GROMACS .gro file of C-alpha atoms in nm:
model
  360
    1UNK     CA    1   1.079   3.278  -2.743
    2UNK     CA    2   1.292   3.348  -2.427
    3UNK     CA    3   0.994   3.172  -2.244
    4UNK     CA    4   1.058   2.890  -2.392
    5UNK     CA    5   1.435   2.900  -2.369
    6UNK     CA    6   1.391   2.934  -1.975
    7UNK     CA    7   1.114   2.647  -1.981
    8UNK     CA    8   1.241   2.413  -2.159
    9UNK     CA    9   1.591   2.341  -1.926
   10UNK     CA   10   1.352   2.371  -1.595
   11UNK     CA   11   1.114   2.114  -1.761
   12UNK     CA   12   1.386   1.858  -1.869
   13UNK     CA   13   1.496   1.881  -1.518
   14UNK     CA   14   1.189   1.816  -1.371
   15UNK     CA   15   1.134   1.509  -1.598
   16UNK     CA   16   1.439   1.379  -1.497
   17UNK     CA   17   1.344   1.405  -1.117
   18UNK     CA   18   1.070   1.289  -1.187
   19UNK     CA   19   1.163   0.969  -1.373
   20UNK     CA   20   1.457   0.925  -1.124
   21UNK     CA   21   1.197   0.926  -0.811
   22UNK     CA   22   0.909   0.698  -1.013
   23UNK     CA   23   1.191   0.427  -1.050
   24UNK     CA   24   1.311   0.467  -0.693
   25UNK     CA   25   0.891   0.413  -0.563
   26UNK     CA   26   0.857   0.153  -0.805
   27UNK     CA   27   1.162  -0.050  -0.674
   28UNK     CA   28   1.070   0.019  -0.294
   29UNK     CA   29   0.653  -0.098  -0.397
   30UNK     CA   30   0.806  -0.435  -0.517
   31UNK     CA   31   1.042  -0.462  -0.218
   32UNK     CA   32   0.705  -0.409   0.008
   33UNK     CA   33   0.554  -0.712  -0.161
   34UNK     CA   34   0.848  -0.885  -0.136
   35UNK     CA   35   0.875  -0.891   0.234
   36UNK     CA   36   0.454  -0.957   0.228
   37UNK     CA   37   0.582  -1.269   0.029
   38UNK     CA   38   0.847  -1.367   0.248
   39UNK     CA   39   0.628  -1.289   0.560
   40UNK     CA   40   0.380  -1.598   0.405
   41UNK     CA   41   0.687  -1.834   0.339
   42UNK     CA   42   0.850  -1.818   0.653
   43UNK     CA   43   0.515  -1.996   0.802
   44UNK     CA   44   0.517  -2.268   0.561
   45UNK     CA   45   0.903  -2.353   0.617
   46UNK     CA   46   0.829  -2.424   0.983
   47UNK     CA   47   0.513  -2.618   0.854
   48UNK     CA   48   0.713  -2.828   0.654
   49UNK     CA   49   0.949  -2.862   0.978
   50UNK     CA   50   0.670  -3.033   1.146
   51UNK     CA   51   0.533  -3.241   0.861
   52UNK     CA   52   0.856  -3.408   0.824
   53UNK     CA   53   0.854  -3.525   1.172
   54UNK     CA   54   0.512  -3.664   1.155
   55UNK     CA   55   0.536  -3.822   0.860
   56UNK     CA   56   0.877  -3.994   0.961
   57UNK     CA   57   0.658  -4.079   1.256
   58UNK     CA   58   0.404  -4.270   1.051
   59UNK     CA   59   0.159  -4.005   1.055
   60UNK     CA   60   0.048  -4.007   0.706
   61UNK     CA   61  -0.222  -3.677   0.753
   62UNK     CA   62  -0.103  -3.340   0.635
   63UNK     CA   63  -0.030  -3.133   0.964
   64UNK     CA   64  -0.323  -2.834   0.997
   65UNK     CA   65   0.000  -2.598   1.030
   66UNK     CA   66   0.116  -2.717   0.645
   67UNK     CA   67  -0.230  -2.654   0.503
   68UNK     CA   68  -0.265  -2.316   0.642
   69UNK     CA   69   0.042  -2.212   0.539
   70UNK     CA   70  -0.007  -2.319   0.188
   71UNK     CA   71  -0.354  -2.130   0.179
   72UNK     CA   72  -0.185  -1.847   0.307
   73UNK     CA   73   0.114  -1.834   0.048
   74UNK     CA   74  -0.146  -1.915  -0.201
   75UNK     CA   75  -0.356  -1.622  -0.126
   76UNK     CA   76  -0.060  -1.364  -0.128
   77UNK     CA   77   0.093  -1.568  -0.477
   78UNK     CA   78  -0.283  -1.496  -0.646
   79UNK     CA   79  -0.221  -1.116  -0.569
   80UNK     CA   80   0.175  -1.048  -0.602
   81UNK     CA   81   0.226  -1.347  -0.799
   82UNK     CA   82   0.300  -1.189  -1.157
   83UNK     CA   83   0.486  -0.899  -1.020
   84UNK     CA   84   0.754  -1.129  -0.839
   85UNK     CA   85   0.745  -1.394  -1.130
   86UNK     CA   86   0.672  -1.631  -0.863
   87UNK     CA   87   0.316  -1.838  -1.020
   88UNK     CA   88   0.538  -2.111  -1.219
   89UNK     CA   89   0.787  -2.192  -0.922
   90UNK     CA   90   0.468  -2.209  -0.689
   91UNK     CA   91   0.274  -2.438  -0.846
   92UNK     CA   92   0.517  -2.702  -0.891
   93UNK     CA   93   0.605  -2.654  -0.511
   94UNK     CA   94   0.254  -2.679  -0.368
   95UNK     CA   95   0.149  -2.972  -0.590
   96UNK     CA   96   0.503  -3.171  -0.451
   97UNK     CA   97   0.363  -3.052  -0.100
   98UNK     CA   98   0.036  -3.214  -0.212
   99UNK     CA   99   0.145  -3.536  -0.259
  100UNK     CA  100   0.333  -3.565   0.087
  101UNK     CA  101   0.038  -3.726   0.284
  102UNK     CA  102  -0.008  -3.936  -0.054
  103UNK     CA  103   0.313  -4.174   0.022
  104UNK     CA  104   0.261  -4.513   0.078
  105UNK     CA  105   0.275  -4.616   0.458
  106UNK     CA  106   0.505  -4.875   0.357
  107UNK     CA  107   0.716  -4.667   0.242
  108UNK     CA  108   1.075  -4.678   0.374
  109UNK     CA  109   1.192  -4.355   0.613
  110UNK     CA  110   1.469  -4.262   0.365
  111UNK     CA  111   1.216  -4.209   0.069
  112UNK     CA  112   0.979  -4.013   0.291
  113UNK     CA  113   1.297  -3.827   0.403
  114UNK     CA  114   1.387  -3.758   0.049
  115UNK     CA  115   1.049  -3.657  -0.082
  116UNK     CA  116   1.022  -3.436   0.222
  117UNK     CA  117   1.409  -3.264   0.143
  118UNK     CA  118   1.296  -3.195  -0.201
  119UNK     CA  119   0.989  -2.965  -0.111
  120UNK     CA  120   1.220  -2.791   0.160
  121UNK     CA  121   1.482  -2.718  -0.131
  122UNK     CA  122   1.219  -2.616  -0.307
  123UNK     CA  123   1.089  -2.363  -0.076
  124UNK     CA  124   1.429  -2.267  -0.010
  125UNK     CA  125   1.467  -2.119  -0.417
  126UNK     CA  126   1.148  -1.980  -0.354
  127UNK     CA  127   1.287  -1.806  -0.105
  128UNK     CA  128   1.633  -1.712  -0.319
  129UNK     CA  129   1.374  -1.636  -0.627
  130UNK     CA  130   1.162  -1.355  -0.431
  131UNK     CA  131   1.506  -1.160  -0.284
  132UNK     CA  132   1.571  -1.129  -0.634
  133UNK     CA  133   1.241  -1.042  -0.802
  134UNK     CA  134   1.135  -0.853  -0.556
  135UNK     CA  135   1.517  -0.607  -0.565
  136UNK     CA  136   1.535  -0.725  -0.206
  137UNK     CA  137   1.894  -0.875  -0.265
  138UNK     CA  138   1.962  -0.597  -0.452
  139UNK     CA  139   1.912  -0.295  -0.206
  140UNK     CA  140   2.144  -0.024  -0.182
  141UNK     CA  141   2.077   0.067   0.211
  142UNK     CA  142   2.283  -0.188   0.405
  143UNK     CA  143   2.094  -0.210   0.687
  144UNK     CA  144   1.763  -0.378   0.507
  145UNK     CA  145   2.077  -0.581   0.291
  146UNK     CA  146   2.203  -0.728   0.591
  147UNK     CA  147   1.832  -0.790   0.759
  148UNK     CA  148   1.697  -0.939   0.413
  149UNK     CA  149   1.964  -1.159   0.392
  150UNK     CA  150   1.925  -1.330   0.764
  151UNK     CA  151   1.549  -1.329   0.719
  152UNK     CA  152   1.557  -1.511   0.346
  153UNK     CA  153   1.894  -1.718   0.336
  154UNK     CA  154   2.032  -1.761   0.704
  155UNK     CA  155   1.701  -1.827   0.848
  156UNK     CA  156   1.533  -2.053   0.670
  157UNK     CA  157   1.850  -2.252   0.653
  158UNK     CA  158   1.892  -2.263   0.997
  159UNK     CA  159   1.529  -2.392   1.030
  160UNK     CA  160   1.593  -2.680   0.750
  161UNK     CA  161   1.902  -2.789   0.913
  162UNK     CA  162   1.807  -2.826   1.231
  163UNK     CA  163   1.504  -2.997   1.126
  164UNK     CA  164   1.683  -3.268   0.934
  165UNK     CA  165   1.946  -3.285   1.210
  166UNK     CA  166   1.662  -3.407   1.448
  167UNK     CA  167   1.479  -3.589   1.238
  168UNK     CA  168   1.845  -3.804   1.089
  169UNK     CA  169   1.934  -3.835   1.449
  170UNK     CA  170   1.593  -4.024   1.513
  171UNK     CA  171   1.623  -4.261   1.215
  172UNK     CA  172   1.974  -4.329   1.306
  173UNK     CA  173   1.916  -4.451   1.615
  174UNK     CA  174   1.661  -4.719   1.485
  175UNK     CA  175   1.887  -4.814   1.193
  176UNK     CA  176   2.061  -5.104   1.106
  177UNK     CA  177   2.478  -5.063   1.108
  178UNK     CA  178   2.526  -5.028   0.800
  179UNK     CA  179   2.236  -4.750   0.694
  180UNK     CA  180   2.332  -4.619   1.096
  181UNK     CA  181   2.682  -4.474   0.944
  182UNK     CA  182   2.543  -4.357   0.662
  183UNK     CA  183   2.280  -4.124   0.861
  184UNK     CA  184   2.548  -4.062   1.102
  185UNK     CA  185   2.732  -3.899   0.814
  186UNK     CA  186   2.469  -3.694   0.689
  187UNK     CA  187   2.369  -3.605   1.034
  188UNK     CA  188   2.713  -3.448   1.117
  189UNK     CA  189   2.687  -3.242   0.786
  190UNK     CA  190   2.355  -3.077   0.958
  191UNK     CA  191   2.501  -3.027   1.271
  192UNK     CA  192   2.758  -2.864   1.152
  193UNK     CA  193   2.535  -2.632   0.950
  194UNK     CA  194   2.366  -2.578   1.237
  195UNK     CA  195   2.659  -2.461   1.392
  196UNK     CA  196   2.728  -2.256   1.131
  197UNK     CA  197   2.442  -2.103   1.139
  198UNK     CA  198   2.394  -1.921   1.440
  199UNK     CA  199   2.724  -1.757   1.371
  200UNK     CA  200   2.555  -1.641   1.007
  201UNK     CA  201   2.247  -1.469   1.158
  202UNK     CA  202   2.427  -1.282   1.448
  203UNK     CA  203   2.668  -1.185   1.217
  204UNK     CA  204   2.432  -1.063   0.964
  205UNK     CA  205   2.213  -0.856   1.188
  206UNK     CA  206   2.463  -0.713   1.404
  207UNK     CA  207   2.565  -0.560   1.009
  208UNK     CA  208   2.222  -0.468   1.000
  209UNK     CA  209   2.224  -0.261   1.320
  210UNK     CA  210   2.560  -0.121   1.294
  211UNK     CA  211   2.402   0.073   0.983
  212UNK     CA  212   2.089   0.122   1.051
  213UNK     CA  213   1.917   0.458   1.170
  214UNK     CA  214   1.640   0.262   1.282
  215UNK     CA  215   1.590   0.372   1.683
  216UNK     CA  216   1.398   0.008   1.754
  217UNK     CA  217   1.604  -0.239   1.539
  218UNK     CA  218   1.843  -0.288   1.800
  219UNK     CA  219   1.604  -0.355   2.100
  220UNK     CA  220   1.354  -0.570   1.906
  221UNK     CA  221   1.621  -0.849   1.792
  222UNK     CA  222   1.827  -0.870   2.117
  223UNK     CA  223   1.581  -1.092   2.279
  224UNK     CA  224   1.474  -1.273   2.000
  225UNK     CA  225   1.806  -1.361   1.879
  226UNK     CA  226   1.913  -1.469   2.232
  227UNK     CA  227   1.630  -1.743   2.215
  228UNK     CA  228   1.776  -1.815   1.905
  229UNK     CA  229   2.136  -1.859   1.994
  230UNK     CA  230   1.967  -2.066   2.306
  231UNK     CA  231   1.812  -2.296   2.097
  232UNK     CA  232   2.102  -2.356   1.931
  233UNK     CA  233   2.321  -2.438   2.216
  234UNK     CA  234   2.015  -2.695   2.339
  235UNK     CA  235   2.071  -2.863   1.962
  236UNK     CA  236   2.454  -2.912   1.953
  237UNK     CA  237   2.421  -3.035   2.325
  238UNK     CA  238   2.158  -3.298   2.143
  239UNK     CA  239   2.413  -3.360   1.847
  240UNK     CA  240   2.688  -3.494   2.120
  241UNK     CA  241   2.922  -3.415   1.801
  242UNK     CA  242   3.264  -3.619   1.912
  243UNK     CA  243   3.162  -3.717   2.214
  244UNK     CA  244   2.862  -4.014   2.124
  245UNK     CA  245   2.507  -4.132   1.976
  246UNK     CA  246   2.307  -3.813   1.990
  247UNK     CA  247   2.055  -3.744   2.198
  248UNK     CA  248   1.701  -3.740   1.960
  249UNK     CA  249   1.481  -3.660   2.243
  250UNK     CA  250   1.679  -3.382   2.304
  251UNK     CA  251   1.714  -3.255   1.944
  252UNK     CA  252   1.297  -3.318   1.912
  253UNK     CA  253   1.289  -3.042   2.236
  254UNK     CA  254   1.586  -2.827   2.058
  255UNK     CA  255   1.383  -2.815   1.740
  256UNK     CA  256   1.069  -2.723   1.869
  257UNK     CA  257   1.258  -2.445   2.065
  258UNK     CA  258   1.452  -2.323   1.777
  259UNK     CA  259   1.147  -2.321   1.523
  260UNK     CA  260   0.942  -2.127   1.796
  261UNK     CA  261   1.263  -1.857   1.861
  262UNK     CA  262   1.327  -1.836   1.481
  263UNK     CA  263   0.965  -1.775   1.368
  264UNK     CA  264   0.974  -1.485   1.667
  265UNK     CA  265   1.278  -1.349   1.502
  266UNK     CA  266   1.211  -1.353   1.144
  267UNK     CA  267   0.838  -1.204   1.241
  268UNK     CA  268   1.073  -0.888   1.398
  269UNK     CA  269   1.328  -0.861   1.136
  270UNK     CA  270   1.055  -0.841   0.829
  271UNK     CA  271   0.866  -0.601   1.059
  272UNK     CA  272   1.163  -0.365   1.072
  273UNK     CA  273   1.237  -0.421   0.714
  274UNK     CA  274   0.874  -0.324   0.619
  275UNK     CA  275   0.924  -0.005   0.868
  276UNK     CA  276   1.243   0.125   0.680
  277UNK     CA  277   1.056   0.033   0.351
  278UNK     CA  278   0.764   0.290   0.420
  279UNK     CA  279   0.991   0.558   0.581
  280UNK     CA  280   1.220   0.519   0.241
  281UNK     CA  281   0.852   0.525   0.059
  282UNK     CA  282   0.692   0.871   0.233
  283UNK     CA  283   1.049   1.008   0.197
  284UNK     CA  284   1.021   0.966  -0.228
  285UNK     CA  285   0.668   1.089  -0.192
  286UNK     CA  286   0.740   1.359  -0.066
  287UNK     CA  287   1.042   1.449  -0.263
  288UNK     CA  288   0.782   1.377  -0.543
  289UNK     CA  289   0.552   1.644  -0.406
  290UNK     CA  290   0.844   1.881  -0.370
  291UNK     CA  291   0.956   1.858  -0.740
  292UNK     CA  292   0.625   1.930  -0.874
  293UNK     CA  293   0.563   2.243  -0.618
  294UNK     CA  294   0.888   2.335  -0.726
  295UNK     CA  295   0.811   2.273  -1.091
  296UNK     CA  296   0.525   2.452  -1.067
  297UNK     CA  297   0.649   2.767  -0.898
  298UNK     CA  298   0.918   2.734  -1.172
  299UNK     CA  299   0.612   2.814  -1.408
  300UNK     CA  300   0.442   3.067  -1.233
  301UNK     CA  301   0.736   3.280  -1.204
  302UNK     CA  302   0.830   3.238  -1.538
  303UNK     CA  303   0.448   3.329  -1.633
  304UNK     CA  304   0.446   3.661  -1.412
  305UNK     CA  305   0.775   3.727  -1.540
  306UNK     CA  306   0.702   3.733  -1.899
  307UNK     CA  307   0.331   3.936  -1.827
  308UNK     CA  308   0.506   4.153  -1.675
  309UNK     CA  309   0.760   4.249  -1.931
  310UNK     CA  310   0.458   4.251  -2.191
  311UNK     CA  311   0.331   4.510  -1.988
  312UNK     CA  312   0.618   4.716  -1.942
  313UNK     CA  313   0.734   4.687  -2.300
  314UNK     CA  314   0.385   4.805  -2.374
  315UNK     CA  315   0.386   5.145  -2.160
  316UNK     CA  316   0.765   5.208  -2.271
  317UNK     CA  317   0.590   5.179  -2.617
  318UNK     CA  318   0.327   5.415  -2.521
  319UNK     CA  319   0.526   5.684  -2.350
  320UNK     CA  320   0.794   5.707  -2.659
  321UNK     CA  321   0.463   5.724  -2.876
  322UNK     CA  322   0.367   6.025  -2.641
  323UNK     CA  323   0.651   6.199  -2.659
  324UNK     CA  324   0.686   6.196  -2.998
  325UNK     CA  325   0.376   6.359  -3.114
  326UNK     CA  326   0.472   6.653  -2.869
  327UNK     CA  327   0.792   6.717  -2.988
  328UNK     CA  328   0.630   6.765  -3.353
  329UNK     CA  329   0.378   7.007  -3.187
  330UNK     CA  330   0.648   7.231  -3.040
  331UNK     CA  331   0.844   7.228  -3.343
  332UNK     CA  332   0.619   7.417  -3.530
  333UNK     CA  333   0.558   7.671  -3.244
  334UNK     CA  334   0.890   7.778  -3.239
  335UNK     CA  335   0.941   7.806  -3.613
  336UNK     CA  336   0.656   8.076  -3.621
  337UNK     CA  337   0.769   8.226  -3.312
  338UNK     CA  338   1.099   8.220  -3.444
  339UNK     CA  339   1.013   8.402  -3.759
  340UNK     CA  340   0.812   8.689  -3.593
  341UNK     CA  341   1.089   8.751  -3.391
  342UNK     CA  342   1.370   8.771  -3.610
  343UNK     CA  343   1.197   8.977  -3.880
  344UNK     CA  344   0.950   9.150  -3.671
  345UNK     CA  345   0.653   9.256  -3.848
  346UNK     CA  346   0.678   9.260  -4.222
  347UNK     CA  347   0.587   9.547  -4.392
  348UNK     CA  348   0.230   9.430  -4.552
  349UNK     CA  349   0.392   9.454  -4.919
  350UNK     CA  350   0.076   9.310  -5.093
  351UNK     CA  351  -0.159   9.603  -4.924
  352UNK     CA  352  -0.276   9.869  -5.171
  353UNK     CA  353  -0.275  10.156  -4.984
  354UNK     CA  354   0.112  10.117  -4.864
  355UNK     CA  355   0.263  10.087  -5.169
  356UNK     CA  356   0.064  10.384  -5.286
  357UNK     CA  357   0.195  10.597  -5.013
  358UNK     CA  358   0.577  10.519  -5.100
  359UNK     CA  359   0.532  10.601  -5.451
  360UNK     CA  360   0.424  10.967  -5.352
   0.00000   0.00000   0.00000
């Protein structure tokens, strides 16, 4: 009964260890296939970069980059898809990103525009929907916070907007006055979110390394993010924002530059956020290892404990046992010695020949 009574608290504690650390490995195995996900999407966003351009160009064939990007979010949406909730929302994007190359030559560059805006949107919330399936956007450590939220929201942004900037800017300039204004408008709205942008992502991982105790974060995104800020410096100079028409065959150079510094950069920041991901992952194992050693040392002491009070019980048992049948022997040892000694030796009363004598 006392077994139990010393079990039972040490196994309730273990349980809840134990359920505390499976919830903790769960959430870190679907933040690994989050960033797997995101690794996938950041390919096709750049992709889609590039298919915009051609098709504004009149190039009505799906760029090679777009279809191996979609084969390779695909792939990784077949395997991870049901855990991240992410089958519906795919589907719907890759069958819009099927009918891109399907648009009517004659159709005018502000519906291609359009139709091509509404699959980067779209890839966009995919984006949004696997920080939040996954618990990315949800993490308690701030340094993979910070470098999930460059790498799924300031990123990819940055990307979109600079892609539309370049691509407005080239429309504009063969536009008619009154559509010319228009784009002009719209165009400052993505060179300002351009601007923005670079400001976002420093901002965001310089968070990230502030709190990280990551000994390569640091190194790994300094030159990456300088090519970054470079290539937005070569895209405002492009915009000529307040100072004239901008410059498209600067912005086409810019863009190609920027999409080429930002793919390096989000390739390093998911990289580090995988590393932190398995070091948080072999820590919980092993914490999960040390609870059941623990656990079962708990056990075994209790076990050798308990045998071994049996066992003592058992000869206390025996001894008293032992002792007492002695004591009864000695008992009656004494009470005959103790009568021969008192009364010495007793005149044989009962003998014939005694009693005889006295009576003469």
């Amino acid at each position: 009964m006392l077994t139990a009574l010393v079990l039972l608290p040490a196994a309730g504690l273990f349980l809840r260890v134990l359920q505390e650390n499976s919830h903790q490995r769960d959430n870190t195995k679907l933040e690994q296939q989050g960033v797997e996900y995101l690794t996938a999407l950041s390919t096709l966003v750049s992709a889609l970069a590039e298919s915009q351009a051609s098709a504004l160009q009149g190039v009505p064939a799906e760029p090679a980059s777009v279809t191996a990007a979609v084969a390779r979010v695909q792939g990784v949406d077949e395997r991870l898809g049901d855990d991240l909730e992410t089958k519906t929302r795919w589907a719907d994007l890759k069958d819009k990103i099927s009918k891109l190359p399907k648009i009517p030559a004659d159709t005018a560059a502000e519906k291609v525009f359009e139709a091509h805006v509404e699959v980067a949107d779209l890839t966009l919330e995919m984006y949004d929907l696997v920080a939040e399936n996954s618990t990315l956007a949800q993490d308690d450590d701030n340094d993979i916070w910070f470098l999930q939220e460059a790498v799924t929201v300031r990123m990819p942004e940055a990307v979109t907007a600079v892609s539309r900037m370049s691509d407005l800017a080239s429309m504009a300039a063969g536009a008619k006055k009154a559509q010319r204004q228009l784009l002009t408008v719209r165009f400052g709205y993505e060179a300002l979110a351009v601007q923005d942008s670079v400001g976002e992502v420093t901002d965001s991982l310089q968070e990230a390394v502030d709190s990280t105790n990551s000994d390569t974060l640091s190194g790994n995104l300094v030159s990456n993010l300088d090519s970054f800020r470079r290539g937005i410096e070569a895209a405002n100079r492009g915009a000529n924002l307040g100072s004239g028409a901008p410059n498209a065959s600067t912005l086409v150079t810019a863009q190609s530059t920027l999409q080429t510094a930002l793919s390096a950069l989000s390739g390093v920041v998911l990289k580090e956020i995988s590393g932190l991901l398995d070091d948080r992952m072999d820590t919980l194992n092993y914490k999960r290892f040390e609870a059941y050693a623990l656990f079962g040392i708990a056990v075994a002491l209790i076990v050798v404990a308990t045998f071994w009070t049996r066992v003592r019980a058992r000869e206390v048992r025996s001894g008293l046992t032992s002792q007492s049948g002695e004591g009864s022997r000695d008992v009656s040892v004494q009470a005959a010695g103790s009568y021969d000694s008192t009364y010495g030796d007793i005149p044989n009363y009962g003998g014939g020949r005694e009693r005889t004598g006295a009576l003469r």
